Amino acid sequence: MSQGPEAYIDKSRQLKDEDTFCFSCTPDKSCFTNCCYDLSLILMPYDIFRLKNHLGMKSADFLKRYTSVYVGQNSGLPVVSLKMEGPYLKCPFLEEGKGCIVYKDRPGACRTYPLARMACRSQDREGVEEFYYIVREPDCEGFQDGKEWTVRSWKENEGLEQYNKMNDIFGEILQAKTVAGIAYLNADQIDIFHMGCYDIDSFHQYFLEGPNLDRYMESEDVIEVISNDEEALLKYSVRLVKKKLFQAGCSNCSL
Ligand code: SF4
Ligand code: SF4
């Protein structure tokens, strides 16, 4: 599948939580694991966090070994994608006879398929409104004899709630960038973005272990929480990136 899933999005129907669709992905399908080749799989900060912990790696080592980074044409921000391997462009986490070796912590995009999540924000309203489209990959047999799901039951089954929540925090950066009217970052800003969003172990070292003015300005309670909870640290670091790069003068960096 050399085309991204967006090429196969069915935009004729927007699905909300109680809407239904039929799908079954089971090992007896002849297409089983075909969808784990030649993917353009963009990793979100929370995907990297889950994968590097699953593999027992430091985030910098994970990024170097498994990913490529480029600056997104539309966003002007660094984008991390999973590097496919070998002549057939296999996902590095697919192993013959074992399937997906990171299944428990597989990326949000792998969990969401055959749906695609659209998250809308408004400047006048708090929070995010979401809906879903169905993605109909032409070689996927999952739509034949599929079991009926609601969007809500699919999200529960795939453990998507935490992924969506963390992706929405990441989405706050894009909104802040739009509001600030900043098109591109300079090299130093790209480094800040990359470390704060993707390289959480280096951020830990930089923010919590070295001399750091931002840390000295933060309350002891917050420092206590982010020192002991890596997921809270990731939330904090993403929001610090937002504040530093796109909200000069804003003092709020909530957890
Ligand atoms: S049914 Fe679709 S999602 Fe499941 S393995 Fe086949 S191609 Fe992949
Ligand atoms: S992470 Fe797992 S489910 Fe996702 S593409 Fe790779 S092998 Fe397939």
XYZ file of C-alpha atoms and ligand atoms in Angstrom:
271
model
C 0.000 0.000 0.000
C 2.142 2.882 -1.184
C -0.660 5.435 -0.911
C -1.527 6.868 2.491
C -4.889 5.859 3.977
C -6.248 9.322 3.170
C -6.509 8.195 -0.480
C -9.147 5.652 0.567
C -11.190 7.696 3.019
C -14.909 7.485 2.320
C -16.090 11.030 2.973
C -19.698 10.297 2.061
C -20.545 9.517 5.699
C -19.444 11.114 8.973
C -19.736 8.710 11.893
C -20.336 9.680 15.507
C -20.079 7.447 18.572
C -23.385 5.608 18.138
C -23.115 5.095 14.358
C -22.365 1.590 13.133
C -20.092 -0.112 10.618
C -19.164 -3.736 9.904
C -15.591 -5.014 10.096
C -13.595 -8.085 11.187
C -9.838 -8.484 11.061
C -8.974 -12.115 11.818
C -5.924 -14.309 11.095
C -7.927 -16.504 8.685
C -8.257 -13.654 6.133
C -5.937 -14.068 3.158
C -4.911 -10.417 3.527
C -3.760 -10.950 7.133
C -0.826 -8.606 7.925
C -0.667 -7.359 4.299
C -1.561 -3.954 5.702
C 1.690 -3.918 7.717
C 3.805 -3.322 4.566
C 4.687 -0.183 2.626
C 2.972 2.102 5.082
C 3.288 5.807 5.479
C 2.848 5.627 9.259
C 3.228 8.951 11.035
C 3.943 8.588 14.737
C 2.404 10.890 17.319
C 4.260 11.728 20.557
C 2.154 9.212 22.508
C 2.833 6.455 19.942
C 6.577 6.956 20.412
C 6.159 6.997 24.187
C 4.278 3.671 24.189
C 6.529 1.978 21.632
C 9.852 2.947 23.187
C 8.645 1.775 26.599
C 7.334 -1.467 25.117
C 10.748 -2.099 23.584
C 12.600 -0.963 26.733
C 14.484 1.709 24.797
C 15.373 5.345 25.392
C 13.343 7.621 23.125
C 16.473 8.943 21.323
C 17.578 5.375 20.502
C 14.080 4.447 19.340
C 13.899 7.503 17.070
C 17.300 6.779 15.563
C 16.652 3.083 14.991
C 13.062 3.088 13.780
C 12.050 6.473 12.412
C 12.694 9.209 9.834
C 12.080 12.874 10.550
C 11.125 15.543 8.040
C 9.515 18.957 8.133
C 5.842 18.728 7.085
C 5.047 20.692 3.923
C 1.757 22.017 5.237
C 2.481 22.276 8.944
C 6.113 23.480 8.793
C 6.666 21.257 11.863
C 8.869 18.189 12.325
C 7.029 14.976 11.506
C 8.200 11.517 12.615
C 7.378 8.476 10.500
C 8.092 4.795 11.024
C 10.827 3.451 8.712
C 9.758 0.392 6.763
C 12.330 -2.388 6.336
C 13.755 -4.548 3.570
C 12.810 -5.032 -0.089
C 9.088 -5.413 0.736
C 8.984 -2.378 3.015
C 7.798 -4.333 6.035
C 6.858 -2.648 9.292
C 9.801 -3.332 11.632
C 7.386 -4.674 14.259
C 5.903 -7.399 12.078
C 7.584 -10.758 12.655
C 6.922 -13.906 10.723
C 4.867 -16.372 12.736
C 4.390 -13.847 15.543
C 2.479 -11.011 13.899
C 2.728 -7.584 15.498
C 5.315 -7.815 18.287
C 4.242 -4.497 19.804
C 0.506 -5.240 19.626
C -0.279 -4.078 23.185
C 1.376 -0.735 22.426
C 0.837 -0.483 18.666
C 0.381 3.028 17.253
C -2.956 4.817 17.358
C -3.306 4.681 13.555
C -3.088 0.844 13.616
C -5.785 0.780 16.304
C -8.089 3.245 14.597
C -8.181 1.553 11.157
C -10.648 1.041 9.401
C -11.691 4.400 10.801
C -9.996 7.767 10.450
C -10.517 10.267 13.247
C -11.237 13.908 12.515
C -10.798 16.200 15.522
C -12.143 19.737 15.217
C -11.292 22.624 17.505
C -12.802 26.041 17.654
C -11.267 29.197 19.063
C -14.551 30.020 20.817
C -15.104 26.630 22.419
C -13.177 24.475 24.880
C -12.311 20.891 23.951
C -12.436 18.904 20.750
C -15.327 17.649 18.634
C -14.636 14.410 16.853
C -16.147 12.338 14.100
C -14.890 9.437 12.018
C -14.731 8.399 8.378
C -14.400 4.834 7.139
C -11.160 4.029 5.297
C -11.713 1.439 2.572
C -8.288 0.067 1.668
C -8.942 -1.830 -1.604
C -7.133 -5.056 -0.586
C -8.582 -5.254 2.915
C -11.026 -8.149 3.385
C -12.147 -6.883 6.763
C -15.352 -5.469 5.284
C -16.460 -8.921 4.080
C -18.558 -10.776 6.691
C -17.715 -8.089 9.203
C -19.042 -7.945 12.735
C -21.163 -4.909 13.578
C -19.557 -2.227 15.742
C -20.521 1.197 16.909
C -17.739 3.750 16.760
C -17.831 3.818 20.548
C -17.457 0.018 20.909
C -14.594 0.042 18.370
C -12.775 2.742 20.324
C -13.231 0.774 23.551
C -12.123 -2.482 21.960
C -8.982 -0.883 20.517
C -8.066 1.068 23.657
C -8.185 4.361 21.788
C -9.335 6.726 24.516
C -5.896 7.504 25.925
C -4.361 7.808 22.446
C -7.040 10.273 21.373
C -6.675 12.274 24.576
C -2.921 12.591 24.163
C -3.213 13.346 20.430
C -5.637 16.147 21.255
C -3.058 17.697 23.575
C -0.567 17.519 20.692
C -3.244 19.123 18.477
C -3.247 22.146 20.803
C 0.187 22.996 19.366
C -1.170 23.177 15.824
C -4.015 25.400 16.943
C -1.634 27.707 18.863
C 0.633 27.889 15.800
C -2.300 28.909 13.605
C -3.452 31.523 16.117
C 0.115 32.889 16.373
C 0.308 33.075 12.556
C 3.735 31.416 12.480
C 4.444 29.442 9.305
C 7.889 27.939 9.867
C 10.278 27.336 12.741
C 14.002 28.039 12.761
C 16.524 25.250 13.482
C 16.664 25.923 17.246
C 12.862 25.920 17.481
C 12.705 22.660 15.540
C 15.093 21.143 18.091
C 12.874 22.306 20.966
C 9.804 20.890 19.233
C 11.504 17.591 18.471
C 12.768 17.040 22.003
C 9.598 18.188 23.797
C 7.213 16.195 21.620
C 9.147 13.135 20.521
C 12.265 12.611 22.629
C 10.824 12.436 26.130
C 13.875 10.847 27.803
C 16.126 13.668 26.580
C 13.488 16.158 27.727
C 13.506 14.491 31.146
C 17.256 14.951 31.382
C 17.174 18.530 30.068
C 14.229 19.730 32.128
C 14.453 17.777 35.363
C 18.154 17.074 35.736
C 20.041 20.069 34.343
C 19.968 23.739 35.397
C 16.758 25.039 33.847
C 15.030 28.362 34.415
C 11.589 27.015 33.418
C 11.865 24.330 36.079
C 12.807 26.855 38.750
C 9.674 28.852 37.816
C 7.379 25.838 38.153
C 5.560 24.832 41.361
C 7.010 22.051 43.504
C 3.764 20.082 43.193
C 3.979 20.011 39.404
C 7.661 19.074 39.488
C 6.814 16.243 41.892
C 4.126 14.876 39.541
C 6.175 15.072 36.339
C 9.254 13.605 38.029
C 7.337 10.464 38.955
C 4.898 10.009 36.079
C 6.333 9.856 32.566
C 2.947 10.261 30.896
C 2.356 13.458 32.882
C 5.846 14.577 31.827
C 4.914 14.054 28.169
C 1.738 16.116 28.575
C 3.749 18.797 30.299
C 6.524 18.844 27.694
C 4.073 19.118 24.776
C 2.349 22.036 26.495
C 5.698 23.652 27.262
C 6.591 23.441 23.550
C 3.272 25.121 22.740
C 3.923 27.881 25.246
C 7.564 28.459 24.291
C 7.098 28.489 20.529
C 3.621 29.853 19.979
C 2.337 31.549 23.136
C 5.029 34.006 24.221
C 3.985 35.630 27.490
C 1.526 32.884 28.453
C 2.277 31.616 31.956
C -0.143 28.690 31.966
C 1.390 25.286 31.306
C -1.228 22.962 32.770
C -0.927 19.222 33.239
S -8.540 -7.478 7.256
Fe -7.716 -5.485 6.665
S -6.841 -4.739 8.590
Fe -7.098 -6.950 8.815
S -5.176 -7.839 8.131
Fe -6.498 -7.800 6.350
S -5.910 -5.872 5.355
Fe -5.175 -5.738 7.447
S 2.827 -1.618 14.439
Fe 1.975 -3.668 14.340
S -0.104 -3.404 13.589
Fe 1.006 -1.519 13.135
S 1.812 -1.773 11.075
Fe 3.404 -2.474 12.464
S 3.077 -4.671 12.690
Fe 1.229 -3.812 11.791
